[in-house]
PDB file of C-alpha atoms and ligand atoms in Angstrom:
ATOM      1  CA  MET A  18      98.216  92.166 109.324  1.00 97.00           C
ATOM      2  CA  ARG A  19      96.560  93.507 112.728  1.00 98.00           C
ATOM      3  CA  PHE A  20      94.195  96.499 111.828  1.00 98.00           C
ATOM      4  CA  ALA A  21      91.773  99.707 112.782  1.00 99.00           C
ATOM      5  CA  VAL A  22      88.399 101.186 111.811  1.00 99.00           C
ATOM      6  CA  PHE A  23      87.864 103.952 112.208  1.00 98.00           C
ATOM      7  CA  ALA A  24      83.797 105.144 112.345  1.00 98.00           C
ATOM      8  CA  SER A  25      81.967 108.051 113.687  1.00 98.00           C
ATOM      9  CA  GLY A  26      78.458 106.608 112.977  1.00 98.00           C
ATOM     10  CA  ASN A  27      76.121 103.225 112.483  1.00 98.00           C
ATOM     11  CA  GLY A  28      78.877 100.913 111.849  1.00 98.00           C
ATOM     12  CA  SER A  29      76.925  98.843 109.061  1.00 98.00           C
ATOM     13  CA  ASN A  30      80.363  97.992 106.964  1.00 98.00           C
ATOM     14  CA  LEU A  31      82.300  97.749 110.150  1.00 98.00           C
ATOM     15  CA  GLN A  32      79.539  94.637 111.415  1.00 98.00           C
ATOM     16  CA  ALA A  33      80.578  93.342 107.684  1.00 98.00           C
ATOM     17  CA  ILE A  34      83.376  93.254 108.689  1.00 99.00           C
ATOM     18  CA  ILE A  35      83.946  91.708 111.849  1.00 98.00           C
ATOM     19  CA  ASP A  36      81.225  89.211 110.572  1.00 98.00           C
ATOM     20  CA  SER A  37      84.310  88.399 107.701  1.00 98.00           C
ATOM     21  CA  VAL A  38      87.315  88.356 110.069  1.00 98.00           C
ATOM     22  CA  LYS A  39      84.963  85.982 112.097  1.00 98.00           C
ATOM     23  CA  ALA A  40      84.667  84.032 109.063  1.00 98.00           C
ATOM     24  CA  ALA A  41      88.700  83.858 108.104  1.00 98.00           C
ATOM     25  CA  GLU A  42      87.304  86.014 105.067  1.00 98.00           C
ATOM     26  CA  ILE A  43      89.724  88.979 105.846  1.00 98.00           C
ATOM     27  CA  LYS A  44      92.751  86.782 107.560  1.00 98.00           C
ATOM     28  CA  ALA A  45      93.824  90.204 109.259  1.00 98.00           C
ATOM     29  CA  GLU A  46      93.238  91.191 112.509  1.00 98.00           C
ATOM     30  CA  LEU A  47      91.111  93.304 113.385  1.00 98.00           C
ATOM     31  CA  VAL A  48      92.651  94.227 117.271  1.00 98.00           C
ATOM     32  CA  LEU A  49      91.187  98.479 117.640  1.00 98.00           C
ATOM     33  CA  VAL A  50      87.889 100.119 116.660  1.00 98.00           C
ATOM     34  CA  PHE A  51      88.561 103.911 116.843  1.00 98.00           C
ATOM     35  CA  SER A  52      85.818 106.107 116.815  1.00 98.00           C
ATOM     36  CA  ASN A  53      85.770 110.608 117.193  1.00 98.00           C
ATOM     37  CA  ASN A  54      81.867 110.070 118.561  1.00 98.00           C
ATOM     38  CA  ARG A  55      81.396 108.439 121.250  1.00 98.00           C
ATOM     39  CA  LYS A  56      78.017 107.801 120.703  1.00 98.00           C
ATOM     40  CA  ALA A  57      78.516 106.183 118.065  1.00 98.00           C
ATOM     41  CA  TYR A  58      76.515 102.593 117.686  1.00 98.00           C
ATOM     42  CA  ALA A  59      79.637 101.457 115.821  1.00 98.00           C
ATOM     43  CA  LEU A  60      82.046 101.502 119.665  1.00 98.00           C
ATOM     44  CA  LYS A  61      78.792  99.013 120.625  1.00 98.00           C
ATOM     45  CA  ARG A  62      78.839  97.030 117.638  1.00 98.00           C
ATOM     46  CA  ALA A  63      82.825  96.265 118.548  1.00 98.00           C
ATOM     47  CA  GLU A  64      82.545  96.419 122.102  1.00 98.00           C
ATOM     48  CA  GLU A  65      79.453  92.812 121.297  1.00 98.00           C
ATOM     49  CA  ALA A  66      82.140  91.243 118.877  1.00 98.00           C
ATOM     50  CA  GLY A  67      84.767  91.400 121.407  1.00 98.00           C
ATOM     51  CA  ILE A  68      87.016  94.164 120.107  1.00 98.00           C
ATOM     52  CA  LYS A  69      89.001  96.816 122.680  1.00 98.00           C
ATOM     53  CA  THR A  70      87.281 100.065 121.696  1.00 98.00           C
ATOM     54  CA  LEU A  71      88.490 103.696 121.286  1.00 98.00           C
ATOM     55  CA  PHE A  72      87.152 106.834 121.781  1.00 98.00           C
ATOM     56  CA  VAL A  73      89.193 110.362 121.673  1.00 98.00           C
ATOM     57  CA  ASP A  74      87.495 113.770 121.804  1.00 98.00           C
ATOM     58  CA  PRO A  75      87.832 115.997 119.839  1.00 97.00           C
ATOM     59  CA  LYS A  76      86.974 118.869 121.676  1.00 97.00           C
ATOM     60  CA  HIS A  77      90.344 118.327 124.110  1.00 97.00           C
ATOM     61  CA  TYR A  78      92.788 119.353 121.350  1.00 98.00           C
ATOM     62  CA  ALA A  79      93.032 122.891 119.401  1.00 97.00           C
ATOM     63  CA  THR A  80      93.596 121.011 115.787  1.00 97.00           C
ATOM     64  CA  PRO A  81      93.162 118.269 114.044  1.00 97.00           C
ATOM     65  CA  GLN A  82      96.940 117.681 113.909  1.00 97.00           C
ATOM     66  CA  SER A  83      97.831 117.460 117.095  1.00 98.00           C
ATOM     67  CA  TYR A  84      94.120 115.561 118.278  1.00 98.00           C
ATOM     68  CA  GLU A  85      95.450 112.917 115.321  1.00 98.00           C
ATOM     69  CA  ARG A  86      98.905 112.874 116.917  1.00 98.00           C
ATOM     70  CA  ALA A  87      97.274 111.851 120.233  1.00 98.00           C
ATOM     71  CA  ILE A  88      95.599 108.673 117.841  1.00 98.00           C
ATOM     72  CA  VAL A  89      98.263 107.614 116.177  1.00 98.00           C
ATOM     73  CA  ILE A  90     100.322 107.595 119.599  1.00 98.00           C
ATOM     74  CA  HIS A  91      97.445 104.384 120.392  1.00 98.00           C
ATOM     75  CA  LEU A  92      97.501 102.602 117.087  1.00 98.00           C
ATOM     76  CA  LYS A  93     101.853 103.025 117.388  1.00 98.00           C
ATOM     77  CA  GLU A  94     100.416 100.971 121.136  1.00 98.00           C
ATOM     78  CA  ALA A  95      98.455  98.008 119.261  1.00 98.00           C
ATOM     79  CA  LYS A  96     101.056  98.000 116.799  1.00 98.00           C
ATOM     80  CA  ILE A  97      98.030  98.798 113.498  1.00 98.00           C
ATOM     81  CA  ASP A  98      99.562  97.523 110.384  1.00 98.00           C
ATOM     82  CA  PHE A  99      96.428  99.044 108.353  1.00 98.00           C
ATOM     83  CA  ILE A 100      93.560 101.571 109.152  1.00 98.00           C
ATOM     84  CA  VAL A 101      89.994 100.983 107.352  1.00 99.00           C
ATOM     85  CA  LEU A 102      87.655 104.169 107.665  1.00 98.00           C
ATOM     86  CA  ALA A 103      84.068 102.994 107.427  1.00 98.00           C
ATOM     87  CA  GLY A 104      82.327 105.702 107.742  1.00 97.00           C
ATOM     88  CA  TYR A 105      84.853 108.362 110.144  1.00 98.00           C
ATOM     89  CA  MET A 106      83.482 110.843 108.978  1.00 94.00           C
ATOM     90  CA  LYS A 107      86.088 113.980 109.438  1.00 94.00           C
ATOM     91  CA  LEU A 108      88.960 114.584 107.162  1.00 94.00           C
ATOM     92  CA  LEU A 109      92.986 113.156 108.177  1.00 97.00           C
ATOM     93  CA  THR A 110      94.819 115.123 107.779  1.00 97.00           C
ATOM     94  CA  PRO A 111      98.196 114.773 105.437  1.00 97.00           C
ATOM     95  CA  PHE A 112     100.351 114.308 108.937  1.00 97.00           C
ATOM     96  CA  PHE A 113      98.189 110.897 109.555  1.00 98.00           C
ATOM     97  CA  ILE A 114      97.597 110.381 106.185  1.00 98.00           C
ATOM     98  CA  ARG A 115     102.068 110.643 105.424  1.00 97.00           C
ATOM     99  CA  GLU A 116     102.004 108.216 108.527  1.00 97.00           C
ATOM    100  CA  TYR A 117     100.570 105.592 106.952  1.00 98.00           C
ATOM    101  CA  PRO A 118     101.434 106.026 103.150  1.00 96.00           C
ATOM    102  CA  GLN A 119      98.741 103.111 100.823  1.00 96.00           C
ATOM    103  CA  LYS A 120      97.549 102.017 104.107  1.00 98.00           C
ATOM    104  CA  ILE A 121      94.446 103.632 104.850  1.00 98.00           C
ATOM    105  CA  LEU A 122      91.200 102.404 103.039  1.00 98.00           C
ATOM    106  CA  ASN A 123      88.491 103.540 103.031  1.00 98.00           C
ATOM    107  CA  VAL A 124      84.807 103.399 101.198  1.00 98.00           C
ATOM    108  CA  HIS A 125      82.481 105.936  99.845  1.00 98.00           C
ATOM    109  CA  PRO A 126      79.332 105.894  98.579  1.00 98.00           C
ATOM    110  CA  SER A 127      78.833 106.888  94.930  1.00 98.00           C
ATOM    111  CA  LEU A 128      81.115 106.619  92.129  1.00 98.00           C
ATOM    112  CA  LEU A 129      83.963 108.343  92.187  1.00 98.00           C
ATOM    113  CA  PRO A 130      85.403 111.352  91.133  1.00 98.00           C
ATOM    114  CA  SER A 131      81.134 112.298  91.154  1.00 98.00           C
ATOM    115  CA  PHE A 132      79.414 113.099  93.768  1.00 98.00           C
ATOM    116  CA  LYS A 133      82.383 113.279  96.787  1.00 98.00           C
ATOM    117  CA  GLY A 134      81.708 114.390 100.234  1.00 96.00           C
ATOM    118  CA  ILE A 135      79.902 113.653 103.565  1.00 95.00           C
ATOM    119  CA  ASP A 136      76.572 112.885 101.477  1.00 97.00           C
ATOM    120  CA  GLY A 137      77.095 111.111  98.517  1.00 98.00           C
ATOM    121  CA  ILE A 138      73.642 109.051  98.544  1.00 98.00           C
ATOM    122  CA  LYS A 139      71.858 111.749  98.205  1.00 98.00           C
ATOM    123  CA  ASP A 140      73.708 114.230  95.811  1.00 98.00           C
ATOM    124  CA  ALA A 141      73.828 111.169  93.480  1.00 98.00           C
ATOM    125  CA  PHE A 142      69.823 110.699  94.418  1.00 98.00           C
ATOM    126  CA  THR A 143      68.711 114.070  94.018  1.00 98.00           C
ATOM    127  CA  TYR A 144      70.906 115.475  90.873  1.00 98.00           C
ATOM    128  CA  GLY A 145      69.085 112.470  89.463  1.00 98.00           C
ATOM    129  CA  ALA A 146      71.924 109.871  88.501  1.00 98.00           C
ATOM    130  CA  LYS A 147      70.170 106.944  86.667  1.00 98.00           C
ATOM    131  CA  VAL A 148      73.442 105.161  87.307  1.00 98.00           C
ATOM    132  CA  THR A 149      75.349 105.418  91.197  1.00 98.00           C
ATOM    133  CA  GLY A 150      77.322 102.835  93.042  1.00 98.00           C
ATOM    134  CA  VAL A 151      80.210 102.385  95.361  1.00 99.00           C
ATOM    135  CA  THR A 152      83.456 102.852  95.390  1.00 98.00           C
ATOM    136  CA  ILE A 153      86.315 101.429  97.508  1.00 98.00           C
ATOM    137  CA  HIS A 154      89.903 103.937  97.207  1.00 98.00           C
ATOM    138  CA  PHE A 155      93.565 104.528  98.973  1.00 98.00           C
ATOM    139  CA  VAL A 156      92.684 107.575 100.770  1.00 98.00           C
ATOM    140  CA  ASP A 157      95.410 109.908  99.860  1.00 97.00           C
ATOM    141  CA  GLU A 158      95.454 113.733 100.636  1.00 95.00           C
ATOM    142  CA  LYS A 159      93.034 114.701  98.512  1.00 95.00           C
ATOM    143  CA  MET A 160      89.323 114.265  99.998  1.00 95.00           C
ATOM    144  CA  ASP A 161      88.186 110.743  98.201  1.00 96.00           C
ATOM    145  CA  HIS A 162      90.310 110.939  95.322  1.00 96.00           C
ATOM    146  CA  GLY A 163      92.963 108.185  96.137  1.00 98.00           C
ATOM    147  CA  PRO A 164      93.940 104.874  93.963  1.00 98.00           C
ATOM    148  CA  MET A 165      90.834 103.263  93.262  1.00 98.00           C
ATOM    149  CA  ILE A 166      90.933  99.697  94.261  1.00 98.00           C
ATOM    150  CA  MET A 167      86.903  98.307  93.338  1.00 98.00           C
ATOM    151  CA  GLN A 168      83.848  99.912  91.778  1.00 98.00           C
ATOM    152  CA  GLU A 169      80.833  98.364  91.837  1.00 98.00           C
ATOM    153  CA  ALA A 170      77.342  99.596  89.416  1.00 98.00           C
ATOM    154  CA  ILE A 171      73.794 100.026  90.899  1.00 98.00           C
ATOM    155  CA  LYS A 172      71.045 102.312  87.930  1.00 98.00           C
ATOM    156  CA  VAL A 173      68.776 104.146  90.023  1.00 98.00           C
ATOM    157  CA  ALA A 174      65.327 102.682  89.100  1.00 98.00           C
ATOM    158  CA  GLU A 175      62.358 105.494  87.847  1.00 97.00           C
ATOM    159  CA  ASP A 176      60.349 104.817  91.598  1.00 97.00           C
ATOM    160  CA  GLU A 177      63.593 105.388  93.719  1.00 98.00           C
ATOM    161  CA  THR A 178      63.337 106.386  96.915  1.00 98.00           C
ATOM    162  CA  LEU A 179      66.561 108.270  98.804  1.00 98.00           C
ATOM    163  CA  GLU A 180      66.108 105.653 101.225  1.00 98.00           C
ATOM    164  CA  SER A 181      65.193 102.982  98.551  1.00 98.00           C
ATOM    165  CA  LEU A 182      68.330 103.862  97.064  1.00 98.00           C
ATOM    166  CA  ALA A 183      70.363 103.548 100.801  1.00 98.00           C
ATOM    167  CA  GLU A 184      69.380 100.448 100.842  1.00 98.00           C
ATOM    168  CA  LYS A 185      70.919  98.930  97.760  1.00 98.00           C
ATOM    169  CA  ILE A 186      73.894 100.879  98.454  1.00 98.00           C
ATOM    170  CA  HIS A 187      74.641  99.305 101.419  1.00 98.00           C
ATOM    171  CA  SER A 188      75.055  95.991 100.871  1.00 98.00           C
ATOM    172  CA  VAL A 189      77.176  96.458  97.819  1.00 99.00           C
ATOM    173  CA  GLU A 190      79.293  98.014 100.614  1.00 98.00           C
ATOM    174  CA  HIS A 191      78.953  94.893 102.706  1.00 98.00           C
ATOM    175  CA  LYS A 192      79.993  92.531 100.301  1.00 98.00           C
ATOM    176  CA  ILE A 193      82.616  94.581  98.413  1.00 98.00           C
ATOM    177  CA  TYR A 194      84.437  96.183 100.847  1.00 99.00           C
ATOM    178  CA  PRO A 195      85.395  92.787 102.812  1.00 98.00           C
ATOM    179  CA  LYS A 196      86.531  91.690  99.918  1.00 98.00           C
ATOM    180  CA  ALA A 197      89.172  94.688  99.178  1.00 98.00           C
ATOM    181  CA  ILE A 198      90.222  94.680 103.011  1.00 99.00           C
ATOM    182  CA  ALA A 199      90.886  90.973 102.465  1.00 98.00           C
ATOM    183  CA  LEU A 200      92.852  91.390  98.945  1.00 98.00           C
ATOM    184  CA  PHE A 201      95.010  94.091 101.310  1.00 98.00           C
ATOM    185  CA  ALA A 202      95.147  92.226 103.577  1.00 98.00           C
ATOM    186  CA  GLN A 203      96.385  89.528 101.249  1.00 98.00           C
ATOM    187  CA  GLY A 204      99.206  92.053  99.854  1.00 98.00           C
ATOM    188  CA  LYS A 205      97.563  91.657  96.413  1.00 98.00           C
ATOM    189  CA  LEU A 206      96.605  95.230  95.577  1.00 98.00           C
ATOM    190  CA  LYS A 207      99.317  96.287  93.389  1.00 98.00           C
ATOM    191  CA  VAL A 208      99.388 100.300  93.009  1.00 98.00           C
ATOM    192  CA  LYS A 209     100.811 101.779  90.529  1.00 97.00           C
ATOM    193  CA  GLY A 210     100.168 105.907  90.310  1.00 96.00           C
ATOM    194  CA  ARG A 211      96.349 105.577  89.924  1.00 97.00           C
ATOM    195  CA  LYS A 212      95.892 102.283  88.525  1.00 98.00           C
ATOM    196  CA  VAL A 213      94.877  99.638  90.706  1.00 98.00           C
ATOM    197  CA  THR A 214      96.259  96.235  90.597  1.00 98.00           C
ATOM    198  CA  VAL A 215      94.865  92.183  91.776  1.00 98.00           C
ATOM    199  CA  GLU A 216      97.952  90.080  91.650  1.00 95.00           C
TER     200      GLU A 216
HETATM  201  C1  GAR B  18      78.828 104.309 104.451  1.00 82.88           C
HETATM  202  O1  GAR B  18      77.457 104.574 103.256  1.00 82.88           O
HETATM  203  C2  GAR B  18      79.505 104.581 103.839  1.00 82.88           C
HETATM  204  O2  GAR B  18      80.494 105.044 102.292  1.00 82.88           O
HETATM  205  C3  GAR B  18      79.958 106.428 103.905  1.00 82.88           C
HETATM  206  O3  GAR B  18      79.323 106.439 105.396  1.00 82.88           O
HETATM  207  C4  GAR B  18      78.307 105.508 105.461  1.00 82.88           C
HETATM  208  C5  GAR B  18      78.804 104.669 106.860  1.00 82.88           C
HETATM  209  O4  GAR B  18      77.123 103.639 107.233  1.00 82.88           O
HETATM  210  N1  GAR B  18      81.264 107.356 104.285  1.00 82.88           N
HETATM  211  C6  GAR B  18      81.317 108.012 103.009  1.00 82.88           C
HETATM  212  O5  GAR B  18      79.793 109.109 102.871  1.00 82.88           O
HETATM  213  C7  GAR B  18      82.703 108.896 103.550  1.00 82.88           C
HETATM  214  N2  GAR B  18      82.749 110.028 102.856  1.00 82.88           N
HETATM  215  P1  GAR B  18      77.500 102.443 108.565  1.00 82.88           P
HETATM  216  O6  GAR B  18      78.306 103.973 109.583  1.00 82.88           O
HETATM  217  O7  GAR B  18      76.175 102.159 108.459  1.00 82.88           O
HETATM  218  O8  GAR B  18      79.012 101.846 107.732  1.00 82.88           O
END
């Protein structure tokens, strides 16, 4: 199996994935790191690991779909079997999702369906949640909605700060996302409706 990671920012999840591929915990080939942000540190991490990078400038495309058409051409050329979103902060359109049905994974920094959107950690913290966490899920046509593969809860301490909570969330992401990708790459995830089981 050949896969691509999509990332818009720091790429700490990408780094955890690169490390897991190197350690042969994920038995699939990470062949491409794509970003919609030229300055994403994720692109540097990929270069340092010797992985091909791709930046496509959204400014040059009139619609989200024409942008995605351009990306899909690259993905087909690279014979990508599945896609891992790791802090990719642009909503994919139904066009793209239909190209890779149940072949796109995402990490979200809350216990879905609570605190969807781009600021899951801060939203849970300011709401006063006592428990939050991390969700790994398949991507479907609704935002932060597809069938859930893994979740891990994290307690919010009395003296928690947004920074300390973010640290806890990221360390759980780095632990469970590679595990979910490894299971997917081995064909062990079965999806029935909203339920995902490990077989
Ligand atoms: C991660 O916390 C990820 O869960 C979140 O962006 C961060 C990216 O960090 N994704 C979302 O909020 C998606 N809705 P990273 O660039 O260091 O991996």
